[in-house]
Every structure is written in structure tokens, then in C-alpha cells.
């Protein structure tokens, strides 16, 4: 495919503008960028977990569009990487303003249509500004996120009535519905088909439900794939009519405990900084701030 710049990101091995290599090939991306991503597994938790899911569940797991990848290489060293699973936001590791500009210029020249960017705060702002300059598309801050790392796990006592259990096949329809509700409430990220997501989490034992004493599920907390010694807690969801009763905290503590028991080095999670309830909850059970990320929409 001729992109109009003389570079075919699917087949051309030459460095693209500014040292960026573009590809739709997951294996090529992981060969180039895998060691770099694993060198800072907490800050790179999203590209690590998303690419692991693409590798194990298929390239269309997040949507019908072909995933897009990019690696910034100079003097044989990887400096940054990005991925995108259309139709979702560009996810970019930390870069300088100059490298953010070179990437924005390249993608604009290739005719890419981006809905937005998700990155650490300075990088997100630099790329959003560069994208607006190169395309004329205004950038609007959509969400401020905080990445937390688990320190010493603290029981969120007193625990609510009931207890935890792993979701099983009989919970499939419940997980579908709660995943749809969670995705609608968050409105961000690399959203997956709810049925496929439920099947994958049931297969891996990756969702814990908190049940009341009469067996009614009232909250869920999940963990993603274990990659590079880290696990990220997501999603955490309680239906509105069950909130403010301690169910989410109890379920989150349970999956965090299980993750630690599995031998991982780091347990991570993201929050919306505009939600003081969730930020306070996670800090009370032992999560500590690691980095801040911003999400911009391009309109």
C-alpha cells in the first residue's frame, strides 16, 4: 500500500521520519520494543498487557481495525513506542516534545485519523499540541488518570457481609452486562467485546465476585495477564444500587492479595483522578501513586 510518503508501514523496514518505525506486525513490534517495554513494566503496563492480549486472543480482540504499532529507534537503541487498536486512542510511552512532534507530523502525513492520545501527562500534552498544529484538530483534555502501585496491602475493614469467589461459566451473562456497564461509565481505553472478554476472564480465573450471604453478586474485581512480573487490577465495578457498602474495596483487596500470592513483583491499577472515592479507597488498602497520565480527545 502506498501511503503517499514512500513508506509502507506494513513492509518497509527503513526508519520512518524522525527515527520512527511503523508496522501492523505484532511480532515485529515485540521483537523491536519488547525489551524496552519490559525495562519499565509499571509505566508500560498498558502496552505490555494489551500486546499480550493481542498475542494470545487475536489481533481483532479490541476491534475490527488492524492494530498499529510504532517504535522510535536511534543509534540502535529504542527510545519510545506506541500502539493503537482502532478505533481507540493512541497509547504512547514517554517522549520528548521534539519526538512527539515528529510522530504527529508522520501520522498526519500518512493520513491517520486519531480520536485522541493516552500518555504520561507531559507526553500527552506535547503530542496533543503537535497534533493540533499539524492537523488543525483541537485537542480537549478528557480525563486525568493516576497509576498506583501496591505497597503493603491493608485489609479494608470492617469487611462487608458475604465473601469472594471466582467467576465461573454460570456467571457469563452477568459479566457481559457488568462489562458493558463498566465500559459505558468509563468510556475510555481499549474496549473489548463483552462476550469475548467474559470468556477470556472465566478461562483464566481472572474475575472475582463479591457475594452477599444469600449468594447475590454485588461487585467484581479483575486482573489482567501477568507480564514482565506485573499484574494490573481491572476492571473494578459495583452496580450503582450496591455502592458505598464496601464491596468494591473488599473485592479489590482480594484480587490484590491473590496477585501477590502468585509471586508477581508489582500489582498496579489506574484511577480517574476526578473520582475522590476510588482514589481514597485504593490508598487505604495500600496503593501508592506511581505516575499520572492524561487522555486527550481530538475533535
PDB file of C-alpha atoms in Angstrom:
ATOM      1  CA  UNK A   1       0.000   0.000   0.000  1.00  0.00           C
ATOM      2  CA  UNK A   2       1.426   3.388  -0.992  1.00  0.00           C
ATOM      3  CA  UNK A   3       0.850   5.788   1.882  1.00  0.00           C
ATOM      4  CA  UNK A   4       1.857   8.833  -0.124  1.00  0.00           C
ATOM      5  CA  UNK A   5       5.176   9.242   1.729  1.00  0.00           C
ATOM      6  CA  UNK A   6       7.081   6.435   0.055  1.00  0.00           C
ATOM      7  CA  UNK A   7       6.788   4.362   3.249  1.00  0.00           C
ATOM      8  CA  UNK A   8       4.627   1.293   3.541  1.00  0.00           C
ATOM      9  CA  UNK A   9       4.346   0.695   7.305  1.00  0.00           C
ATOM     10  CA  UNK A  10       3.443  -2.940   6.690  1.00  0.00           C
ATOM     11  CA  UNK A  11       6.529  -3.846   4.680  1.00  0.00           C
ATOM     12  CA  UNK A  12       9.154  -1.091   4.565  1.00  0.00           C
ATOM     13  CA  UNK A  13      11.924  -1.794   7.111  1.00  0.00           C
ATOM     14  CA  UNK A  14      13.576   1.630   6.831  1.00  0.00           C
ATOM     15  CA  UNK A  15      13.321   4.121   9.672  1.00  0.00           C
ATOM     16  CA  UNK A  16      10.410   6.457   9.151  1.00  0.00           C
ATOM     17  CA  UNK A  17      10.549  10.208   9.764  1.00  0.00           C
ATOM     18  CA  UNK A  18      12.349  11.107  12.980  1.00  0.00           C
ATOM     19  CA  UNK A  19      13.508   7.543  13.578  1.00  0.00           C
ATOM     20  CA  UNK A  20      10.008   6.083  13.913  1.00  0.00           C
ATOM     21  CA  UNK A  21       9.408   2.573  12.540  1.00  0.00           C
ATOM     22  CA  UNK A  22       5.736   1.840  11.800  1.00  0.00           C
ATOM     23  CA  UNK A  23       4.143  -1.570  11.405  1.00  0.00           C
ATOM     24  CA  UNK A  24       0.961  -3.602  11.682  1.00  0.00           C
ATOM     25  CA  UNK A  25       3.057  -6.651  12.640  1.00  0.00           C
ATOM     26  CA  UNK A  26       2.790  -7.530  16.338  1.00  0.00           C
ATOM     27  CA  UNK A  27       5.748  -9.919  16.247  1.00  0.00           C
ATOM     28  CA  UNK A  28       7.964  -7.283  14.647  1.00  0.00           C
ATOM     29  CA  UNK A  29       6.864  -4.737  17.244  1.00  0.00           C
ATOM     30  CA  UNK A  30       7.616  -7.059  20.150  1.00  0.00           C
ATOM     31  CA  UNK A  31      10.975  -8.011  18.656  1.00  0.00           C
ATOM     32  CA  UNK A  32      11.929  -4.356  18.405  1.00  0.00           C
ATOM     33  CA  UNK A  33      10.279  -2.957  21.529  1.00  0.00           C
ATOM     34  CA  UNK A  34       9.778  -5.898  23.899  1.00  0.00           C
ATOM     35  CA  UNK A  35      12.936  -5.376  25.962  1.00  0.00           C
ATOM     36  CA  UNK A  36      12.293  -1.648  26.145  1.00  0.00           C
ATOM     37  CA  UNK A  37       8.730  -2.153  27.395  1.00  0.00           C
ATOM     38  CA  UNK A  38       9.858  -4.698  29.970  1.00  0.00           C
ATOM     39  CA  UNK A  39      12.585  -2.367  31.238  1.00  0.00           C
ATOM     40  CA  UNK A  40       9.894  -0.214  32.937  1.00  0.00           C
ATOM     41  CA  UNK A  41       6.979  -2.614  33.392  1.00  0.00           C
ATOM     42  CA  UNK A  42       4.908  -0.388  35.669  1.00  0.00           C
ATOM     43  CA  UNK A  43       4.955   2.661  33.393  1.00  0.00           C
ATOM     44  CA  UNK A  44       4.486   0.413  30.357  1.00  0.00           C
ATOM     45  CA  UNK A  45       1.753  -1.749  31.866  1.00  0.00           C
ATOM     46  CA  UNK A  46      -0.839  -0.853  29.216  1.00  0.00           C
ATOM     47  CA  UNK A  47       1.260  -1.688  26.113  1.00  0.00           C
ATOM     48  CA  UNK A  48       2.542  -4.827  27.842  1.00  0.00           C
ATOM     49  CA  UNK A  49      -0.895  -6.142  28.748  1.00  0.00           C
ATOM     50  CA  UNK A  50      -2.585  -5.104  25.509  1.00  0.00           C
ATOM     51  CA  UNK A  51       0.081  -6.694  23.311  1.00  0.00           C
ATOM     52  CA  UNK A  52      -0.054  -9.861  25.420  1.00  0.00           C
ATOM     53  CA  UNK A  53      -3.818  -9.978  24.892  1.00  0.00           C
ATOM     54  CA  UNK A  54      -3.385  -9.430  21.149  1.00  0.00           C
ATOM     55  CA  UNK A  55      -0.806 -12.223  21.084  1.00  0.00           C
ATOM     56  CA  UNK A  56      -2.974 -14.727  22.942  1.00  0.00           C
ATOM     57  CA  UNK A  57      -6.510 -13.747  21.881  1.00  0.00           C
ATOM     58  CA  UNK A  58      -6.014 -12.496  18.313  1.00  0.00           C
ATOM     59  CA  UNK A  59      -5.420  -9.174  16.553  1.00  0.00           C
ATOM     60  CA  UNK A  60      -9.132  -8.291  16.324  1.00  0.00           C
ATOM     61  CA  UNK A  61      -9.856  -8.671  20.031  1.00  0.00           C
ATOM     62  CA  UNK A  62     -10.220  -4.889  20.527  1.00  0.00           C
ATOM     63  CA  UNK A  63     -11.958  -4.101  17.234  1.00  0.00           C
ATOM     64  CA  UNK A  64     -12.041  -4.894  13.555  1.00  0.00           C
ATOM     65  CA  UNK A  65      -9.290  -2.458  12.562  1.00  0.00           C
ATOM     66  CA  UNK A  66      -5.722  -3.736  12.250  1.00  0.00           C
ATOM     67  CA  UNK A  67      -3.642  -2.748  15.291  1.00  0.00           C
ATOM     68  CA  UNK A  68      -0.943  -0.178  14.591  1.00  0.00           C
ATOM     69  CA  UNK A  69       2.494  -0.109  16.202  1.00  0.00           C
ATOM     70  CA  UNK A  70       5.476   2.207  16.220  1.00  0.00           C
ATOM     71  CA  UNK A  71       8.986   2.181  17.655  1.00  0.00           C
ATOM     72  CA  UNK A  72      11.412   5.082  17.947  1.00  0.00           C
ATOM     73  CA  UNK A  73      14.963   3.881  17.401  1.00  0.00           C
ATOM     74  CA  UNK A  74      18.165   5.884  17.311  1.00  0.00           C
ATOM     75  CA  UNK A  75      21.734   4.553  17.204  1.00  0.00           C
ATOM     76  CA  UNK A  76      20.398   1.049  17.704  1.00  0.00           C
ATOM     77  CA  UNK A  77      18.533   1.981  20.895  1.00  0.00           C
ATOM     78  CA  UNK A  78      14.772   2.006  21.406  1.00  0.00           C
ATOM     79  CA  UNK A  79      13.673   5.331  22.884  1.00  0.00           C
ATOM     80  CA  UNK A  80       9.866   5.050  22.774  1.00  0.00           C
ATOM     81  CA  UNK A  81       6.952   3.044  21.423  1.00  0.00           C
ATOM     82  CA  UNK A  82       3.265   3.388  20.674  1.00  0.00           C
ATOM     83  CA  UNK A  83       0.325   1.192  19.806  1.00  0.00           C
ATOM     84  CA  UNK A  84      -3.217   1.782  18.694  1.00  0.00           C
ATOM     85  CA  UNK A  85      -6.118  -0.650  18.395  1.00  0.00           C
ATOM     86  CA  UNK A  86      -8.611   1.175  16.126  1.00  0.00           C
ATOM     87  CA  UNK A  87     -10.996   2.798  16.821  1.00  0.00           C
ATOM     88  CA  UNK A  88      -9.365   3.602  20.161  1.00  0.00           C
ATOM     89  CA  UNK A  89      -6.858   6.188  21.332  1.00  0.00           C
ATOM     90  CA  UNK A  90      -3.152   6.236  20.535  1.00  0.00           C
ATOM     91  CA  UNK A  91      -1.177   4.952  23.537  1.00  0.00           C
ATOM     92  CA  UNK A  92       2.324   6.452  23.646  1.00  0.00           C
ATOM     93  CA  UNK A  93       5.244   5.920  26.027  1.00  0.00           C
ATOM     94  CA  UNK A  94       7.153   8.929  27.328  1.00  0.00           C
ATOM     95  CA  UNK A  95       8.857  11.027  24.639  1.00  0.00           C
ATOM     96  CA  UNK A  96      10.429  14.452  24.313  1.00  0.00           C
ATOM     97  CA  UNK A  97       8.375  17.264  22.765  1.00  0.00           C
ATOM     98  CA  UNK A  98      10.544  17.007  19.657  1.00  0.00           C
ATOM     99  CA  UNK A  99       9.834  13.301  19.255  1.00  0.00           C
ATOM    100  CA  UNK A 100       6.130  13.871  19.921  1.00  0.00           C
ATOM    101  CA  UNK A 101       6.178  16.429  17.119  1.00  0.00           C
ATOM    102  CA  UNK A 102       7.957  14.107  14.680  1.00  0.00           C
ATOM    103  CA  UNK A 103       5.421  11.346  15.356  1.00  0.00           C
ATOM    104  CA  UNK A 104       2.454  13.684  14.979  1.00  0.00           C
ATOM    105  CA  UNK A 105       3.897  15.019  11.711  1.00  0.00           C
ATOM    106  CA  UNK A 106       4.443  11.494  10.374  1.00  0.00           C
ATOM    107  CA  UNK A 107       0.998  10.185  11.276  1.00  0.00           C
ATOM    108  CA  UNK A 108      -0.658  13.315   9.887  1.00  0.00           C
ATOM    109  CA  UNK A 109       1.288  12.941   6.628  1.00  0.00           C
ATOM    110  CA  UNK A 110       0.144   9.328   6.398  1.00  0.00           C
ATOM    111  CA  UNK A 111      -3.474  10.455   6.705  1.00  0.00           C
ATOM    112  CA  UNK A 112      -4.103   8.787  10.049  1.00  0.00           C
ATOM    113  CA  UNK A 113      -7.324   9.757  11.829  1.00  0.00           C
ATOM    114  CA  UNK A 114      -6.745   9.691  15.579  1.00  0.00           C
ATOM    115  CA  UNK A 115      -9.543  10.063  18.149  1.00  0.00           C
ATOM    116  CA  UNK A 116      -7.056  11.034  20.850  1.00  0.00           C
ATOM    117  CA  UNK A 117      -3.953  10.129  22.840  1.00  0.00           C
ATOM    118  CA  UNK A 118      -3.280   8.479  26.198  1.00  0.00           C
ATOM    119  CA  UNK A 119       0.168   9.004  27.750  1.00  0.00           C
ATOM    120  CA  UNK A 120       2.031  10.348  30.747  1.00  0.00           C
ATOM    121  CA  UNK A 121       0.996  13.958  31.309  1.00  0.00           C
ATOM    122  CA  UNK A 122       3.892  15.813  29.645  1.00  0.00           C
ATOM    123  CA  UNK A 123       3.949  13.461  26.664  1.00  0.00           C
ATOM    124  CA  UNK A 124       0.180  13.600  26.205  1.00  0.00           C
ATOM    125  CA  UNK A 125       0.212  17.407  26.263  1.00  0.00           C
ATOM    126  CA  UNK A 126       3.137  17.589  23.829  1.00  0.00           C
ATOM    127  CA  UNK A 127       1.568  15.174  21.361  1.00  0.00           C
ATOM    128  CA  UNK A 128      -1.857  16.830  21.616  1.00  0.00           C
ATOM    129  CA  UNK A 129      -0.325  20.224  20.884  1.00  0.00           C
ATOM    130  CA  UNK A 130       1.671  18.827  17.964  1.00  0.00           C
ATOM    131  CA  UNK A 131      -1.347  17.007  16.538  1.00  0.00           C
ATOM    132  CA  UNK A 132      -3.405  20.179  16.649  1.00  0.00           C
ATOM    133  CA  UNK A 133      -0.601  22.096  14.938  1.00  0.00           C
ATOM    134  CA  UNK A 134      -0.177  19.523  12.145  1.00  0.00           C
ATOM    135  CA  UNK A 135      -3.847  18.691  11.553  1.00  0.00           C
ATOM    136  CA  UNK A 136      -5.885  21.607  12.883  1.00  0.00           C
ATOM    137  CA  UNK A 137      -7.879  19.208  15.073  1.00  0.00           C
ATOM    138  CA  UNK A 138      -8.488  20.771  18.514  1.00  0.00           C
ATOM    139  CA  UNK A 139      -7.350  18.720  21.489  1.00  0.00           C
ATOM    140  CA  UNK A 140      -9.524  18.587  24.606  1.00  0.00           C
ATOM    141  CA  UNK A 141      -8.436  17.066  27.923  1.00  0.00           C
ATOM    142  CA  UNK A 142     -10.850  14.214  28.557  1.00  0.00           C
ATOM    143  CA  UNK A 143      -9.561  12.512  31.683  1.00  0.00           C
ATOM    144  CA  UNK A 144      -6.746  12.672  34.230  1.00  0.00           C
ATOM    145  CA  UNK A 145      -5.600   9.241  35.390  1.00  0.00           C
ATOM    146  CA  UNK A 146      -3.301   8.094  38.165  1.00  0.00           C
ATOM    147  CA  UNK A 147      -1.338   4.870  38.094  1.00  0.00           C
ATOM    148  CA  UNK A 148      -0.993   3.272  41.514  1.00  0.00           C
ATOM    149  CA  UNK A 149       1.460   0.613  42.687  1.00  0.00           C
ATOM    150  CA  UNK A 150       0.567  -1.671  45.595  1.00  0.00           C
ATOM    151  CA  UNK A 151       2.749  -1.313  48.692  1.00  0.00           C
ATOM    152  CA  UNK A 152       1.746  -3.102  51.894  1.00  0.00           C
ATOM    153  CA  UNK A 153      -1.757  -4.493  51.450  1.00  0.00           C
ATOM    154  CA  UNK A 154      -4.138  -3.362  54.203  1.00  0.00           C
ATOM    155  CA  UNK A 155      -7.475  -5.031  54.890  1.00  0.00           C
ATOM    156  CA  UNK A 156     -10.309  -2.547  54.147  1.00  0.00           C
ATOM    157  CA  UNK A 157     -12.063  -3.427  57.371  1.00  0.00           C
ATOM    158  CA  UNK A 158     -14.598  -3.973  58.524  1.00  0.00           C
ATOM    159  CA  UNK A 159     -15.387  -6.266  55.624  1.00  0.00           C
ATOM    160  CA  UNK A 160     -18.957  -6.211  54.309  1.00  0.00           C
ATOM    161  CA  UNK A 161     -21.150  -9.277  54.786  1.00  0.00           C
ATOM    162  CA  UNK A 162     -20.507 -12.129  52.382  1.00  0.00           C
ATOM    163  CA  UNK A 163     -17.323 -13.160  50.683  1.00  0.00           C
ATOM    164  CA  UNK A 164     -15.363 -13.606  47.438  1.00  0.00           C
ATOM    165  CA  UNK A 165     -15.489 -16.294  44.797  1.00  0.00           C
ATOM    166  CA  UNK A 166     -14.022 -16.747  41.325  1.00  0.00           C
ATOM    167  CA  UNK A 167     -16.454 -16.161  38.452  1.00  0.00           C
ATOM    168  CA  UNK A 168     -17.405 -19.299  36.512  1.00  0.00           C
ATOM    169  CA  UNK A 169     -19.309 -20.152  33.339  1.00  0.00           C
ATOM    170  CA  UNK A 170     -22.674 -19.709  35.064  1.00  0.00           C
ATOM    171  CA  UNK A 171     -21.739 -16.027  35.618  1.00  0.00           C
ATOM    172  CA  UNK A 172     -21.119 -15.353  31.934  1.00  0.00           C
ATOM    173  CA  UNK A 173     -24.206 -13.249  31.259  1.00  0.00           C
ATOM    174  CA  UNK A 174     -23.678 -11.259  34.448  1.00  0.00           C
ATOM    175  CA  UNK A 175     -20.100 -10.497  33.406  1.00  0.00           C
ATOM    176  CA  UNK A 176     -21.274  -9.413  29.941  1.00  0.00           C
ATOM    177  CA  UNK A 177     -23.724  -6.973  31.467  1.00  0.00           C
ATOM    178  CA  UNK A 178     -21.351  -5.578  34.057  1.00  0.00           C
ATOM    179  CA  UNK A 179     -18.571  -5.205  31.495  1.00  0.00           C
ATOM    180  CA  UNK A 180     -20.922  -3.234  29.222  1.00  0.00           C
ATOM    181  CA  UNK A 181     -21.956  -1.037  32.151  1.00  0.00           C
ATOM    182  CA  UNK A 182     -18.361  -0.523  33.254  1.00  0.00           C
ATOM    183  CA  UNK A 183     -17.213   0.358  29.709  1.00  0.00           C
ATOM    184  CA  UNK A 184     -20.056   2.846  29.314  1.00  0.00           C
ATOM    185  CA  UNK A 185     -19.267   4.501  32.634  1.00  0.00           C
ATOM    186  CA  UNK A 186     -15.537   4.782  31.930  1.00  0.00           C
ATOM    187  CA  UNK A 187     -15.728   5.490  28.200  1.00  0.00           C
ATOM    188  CA  UNK A 188     -12.004   5.008  27.695  1.00  0.00           C
ATOM    189  CA  UNK A 189      -9.338   2.582  26.686  1.00  0.00           C
ATOM    190  CA  UNK A 190      -9.047  -0.479  24.520  1.00  0.00           C
ATOM    191  CA  UNK A 191     -12.581  -1.757  24.992  1.00  0.00           C
ATOM    192  CA  UNK A 192     -13.237  -5.382  24.081  1.00  0.00           C
ATOM    193  CA  UNK A 193     -16.350  -7.253  23.051  1.00  0.00           C
ATOM    194  CA  UNK A 194     -18.049  -8.143  26.321  1.00  0.00           C
ATOM    195  CA  UNK A 195     -18.747 -11.782  25.421  1.00  0.00           C
ATOM    196  CA  UNK A 196     -15.135 -12.391  24.356  1.00  0.00           C
ATOM    197  CA  UNK A 197     -13.854 -10.579  27.435  1.00  0.00           C
ATOM    198  CA  UNK A 198     -16.068 -12.664  29.729  1.00  0.00           C
ATOM    199  CA  UNK A 199     -14.931 -15.917  28.102  1.00  0.00           C
ATOM    200  CA  UNK A 200     -11.267 -14.940  28.466  1.00  0.00           C
ATOM    201  CA  UNK A 201     -11.600 -13.955  32.122  1.00  0.00           C
ATOM    202  CA  UNK A 202     -13.595 -17.074  33.009  1.00  0.00           C
ATOM    203  CA  UNK A 203     -10.985 -19.245  31.275  1.00  0.00           C
ATOM    204  CA  UNK A 204      -8.166 -17.599  33.230  1.00  0.00           C
ATOM    205  CA  UNK A 205      -9.978 -17.244  36.544  1.00  0.00           C
ATOM    206  CA  UNK A 206      -9.399 -13.519  36.201  1.00  0.00           C
ATOM    207  CA  UNK A 207     -12.576 -12.159  37.800  1.00  0.00           C
ATOM    208  CA  UNK A 208     -13.500 -12.281  41.480  1.00  0.00           C
ATOM    209  CA  UNK A 209     -17.079 -11.588  42.538  1.00  0.00           C
ATOM    210  CA  UNK A 210     -18.088 -10.390  45.983  1.00  0.00           C
ATOM    211  CA  UNK A 211     -21.316 -12.092  47.080  1.00  0.00           C
ATOM    212  CA  UNK A 212     -23.716 -11.284  49.878  1.00  0.00           C
ATOM    213  CA  UNK A 213     -24.570 -14.111  52.321  1.00  0.00           C
ATOM    214  CA  UNK A 214     -27.601 -15.058  50.190  1.00  0.00           C
ATOM    215  CA  UNK A 215     -25.356 -15.588  47.138  1.00  0.00           C
ATOM    216  CA  UNK A 216     -26.124 -12.336  45.296  1.00  0.00           C
ATOM    217  CA  UNK A 217     -23.110 -10.966  43.342  1.00  0.00           C
ATOM    218  CA  UNK A 218     -22.700  -7.278  44.222  1.00  0.00           C
ATOM    219  CA  UNK A 219     -19.267  -6.296  42.855  1.00  0.00           C
ATOM    220  CA  UNK A 220     -16.428  -7.578  40.705  1.00  0.00           C
ATOM    221  CA  UNK A 221     -12.686  -7.020  40.502  1.00  0.00           C
ATOM    222  CA  UNK A 222     -10.430  -8.474  37.855  1.00  0.00           C
ATOM    223  CA  UNK A 223      -6.785  -8.838  36.946  1.00  0.00           C
ATOM    224  CA  UNK A 224      -5.213  -8.826  33.516  1.00  0.00           C
ATOM    225  CA  UNK A 225      -2.463 -11.102  32.205  1.00  0.00           C
ATOM    226  CA  UNK A 226       0.781 -11.454  34.110  1.00  0.00           C
ATOM    227  CA  UNK A 227       3.517  -9.850  32.001  1.00  0.00           C
ATOM    228  CA  UNK A 228       7.060  -8.784  32.925  1.00  0.00           C
ATOM    229  CA  UNK A 229       6.471  -9.501  36.593  1.00  0.00           C
ATOM    230  CA  UNK A 230       3.448  -7.222  36.932  1.00  0.00           C
ATOM    231  CA  UNK A 231      -0.322  -7.602  37.055  1.00  0.00           C
ATOM    232  CA  UNK A 232      -2.820  -4.784  36.661  1.00  0.00           C
ATOM    233  CA  UNK A 233      -6.127  -4.804  38.533  1.00  0.00           C
ATOM    234  CA  UNK A 234      -9.015  -4.024  36.160  1.00  0.00           C
ATOM    235  CA  UNK A 235     -11.901  -3.712  35.985  1.00  0.00           C
ATOM    236  CA  UNK A 236     -13.359  -2.896  39.392  1.00  0.00           C
ATOM    237  CA  UNK A 237     -17.107  -2.412  39.200  1.00  0.00           C
ATOM    238  CA  UNK A 238     -20.104  -2.208  41.526  1.00  0.00           C
ATOM    239  CA  UNK A 239     -23.613  -1.583  40.135  1.00  0.00           C
ATOM    240  CA  UNK A 240     -24.946   1.799  41.332  1.00  0.00           C
ATOM    241  CA  UNK A 241     -27.558   0.343  43.696  1.00  0.00           C
ATOM    242  CA  UNK A 242     -24.881  -1.637  45.589  1.00  0.00           C
ATOM    243  CA  UNK A 243     -22.326   1.146  46.018  1.00  0.00           C
ATOM    244  CA  UNK A 244     -20.945   2.699  49.221  1.00  0.00           C
ATOM    245  CA  UNK A 245     -21.178  -0.557  51.156  1.00  0.00           C
ATOM    246  CA  UNK A 246     -17.522  -1.630  50.947  1.00  0.00           C
ATOM    247  CA  UNK A 247     -17.998  -4.283  48.260  1.00  0.00           C
ATOM    248  CA  UNK A 248     -15.516  -2.826  45.725  1.00  0.00           C
ATOM    249  CA  UNK A 249     -12.815  -2.403  48.356  1.00  0.00           C
ATOM    250  CA  UNK A 250     -13.259  -5.956  49.590  1.00  0.00           C
ATOM    251  CA  UNK A 251     -13.137  -7.398  46.067  1.00  0.00           C
ATOM    252  CA  UNK A 252     -10.096  -5.288  45.147  1.00  0.00           C
ATOM    253  CA  UNK A 253      -8.229  -6.352  48.267  1.00  0.00           C
ATOM    254  CA  UNK A 254      -8.999  -9.982  47.487  1.00  0.00           C
ATOM    255  CA  UNK A 255      -7.660  -9.895  43.910  1.00  0.00           C
ATOM    256  CA  UNK A 256      -4.653  -7.866  45.078  1.00  0.00           C
ATOM    257  CA  UNK A 257      -3.882 -10.486  47.705  1.00  0.00           C
ATOM    258  CA  UNK A 258      -4.200 -13.266  45.147  1.00  0.00           C
ATOM    259  CA  UNK A 259      -1.893 -11.432  42.736  1.00  0.00           C
ATOM    260  CA  UNK A 260       0.757 -11.035  45.421  1.00  0.00           C
ATOM    261  CA  UNK A 261       0.417 -14.698  46.341  1.00  0.00           C
ATOM    262  CA  UNK A 262       1.063 -15.658  42.710  1.00  0.00           C
ATOM    263  CA  UNK A 263       4.556 -14.209  43.021  1.00  0.00           C
ATOM    264  CA  UNK A 264       4.326 -11.088  40.869  1.00  0.00           C
ATOM    265  CA  UNK A 265       6.697  -8.232  41.626  1.00  0.00           C
ATOM    266  CA  UNK A 266       4.192  -5.416  41.133  1.00  0.00           C
ATOM    267  CA  UNK A 267       0.415  -5.033  41.376  1.00  0.00           C
ATOM    268  CA  UNK A 268      -0.919  -1.937  39.628  1.00  0.00           C
ATOM    269  CA  UNK A 269      -4.170  -0.137  38.909  1.00  0.00           C
ATOM    270  CA  UNK A 270      -5.432   3.069  37.301  1.00  0.00           C
ATOM    271  CA  UNK A 271      -7.972   5.519  38.661  1.00  0.00           C
ATOM    272  CA  UNK A 272      -9.768   8.583  37.387  1.00  0.00           C
ATOM    273  CA  UNK A 273      -8.288  11.486  39.362  1.00  0.00           C
ATOM    274  CA  UNK A 274     -11.668  13.207  39.348  1.00  0.00           C
ATOM    275  CA  UNK A 275     -13.131  10.353  41.417  1.00  0.00           C
ATOM    276  CA  UNK A 276     -12.043  11.010  45.028  1.00  0.00           C
ATOM    277  CA  UNK A 277     -13.925   7.959  46.310  1.00  0.00           C
ATOM    278  CA  UNK A 278     -11.923   5.409  44.324  1.00  0.00           C
ATOM    279  CA  UNK A 279      -8.620   7.232  44.873  1.00  0.00           C
ATOM    280  CA  UNK A 280      -9.198   7.293  48.613  1.00  0.00           C
ATOM    281  CA  UNK A 281     -10.269   3.652  48.685  1.00  0.00           C
ATOM    282  CA  UNK A 282      -7.215   2.325  46.867  1.00  0.00           C
ATOM    283  CA  UNK A 283      -4.829   4.320  49.025  1.00  0.00           C
ATOM    284  CA  UNK A 284      -6.471   2.997  52.186  1.00  0.00           C
ATOM    285  CA  UNK A 285      -5.794  -0.582  51.121  1.00  0.00           C
ATOM    286  CA  UNK A 286      -2.152   0.098  50.309  1.00  0.00           C
ATOM    287  CA  UNK A 287      -1.848   1.512  46.784  1.00  0.00           C
ATOM    288  CA  UNK A 288       0.627   4.365  46.302  1.00  0.00           C
ATOM    289  CA  UNK A 289       0.874   6.867  43.411  1.00  0.00           C
ATOM    290  CA  UNK A 290       3.353   5.892  40.692  1.00  0.00           C
ATOM    291  CA  UNK A 291       2.651   8.251  37.757  1.00  0.00           C
ATOM    292  CA  UNK A 292      -0.029  10.453  36.241  1.00  0.00           C
ATOM    293  CA  UNK A 293      -1.466  10.055  32.745  1.00  0.00           C
ATOM    294  CA  UNK A 294      -3.746  12.259  30.664  1.00  0.00           C
ATOM    295  CA  UNK A 295      -6.212  11.378  27.930  1.00  0.00           C
ATOM    296  CA  UNK A 296      -6.975  13.917  25.204  1.00  0.00           C
ATOM    297  CA  UNK A 297      -9.762  13.806  22.616  1.00  0.00           C
ATOM    298  CA  UNK A 298      -9.074  15.195  19.144  1.00  0.00           C
ATOM    299  CA  UNK A 299     -12.225  16.859  17.853  1.00  0.00           C
TER     300      UNK A 299
END
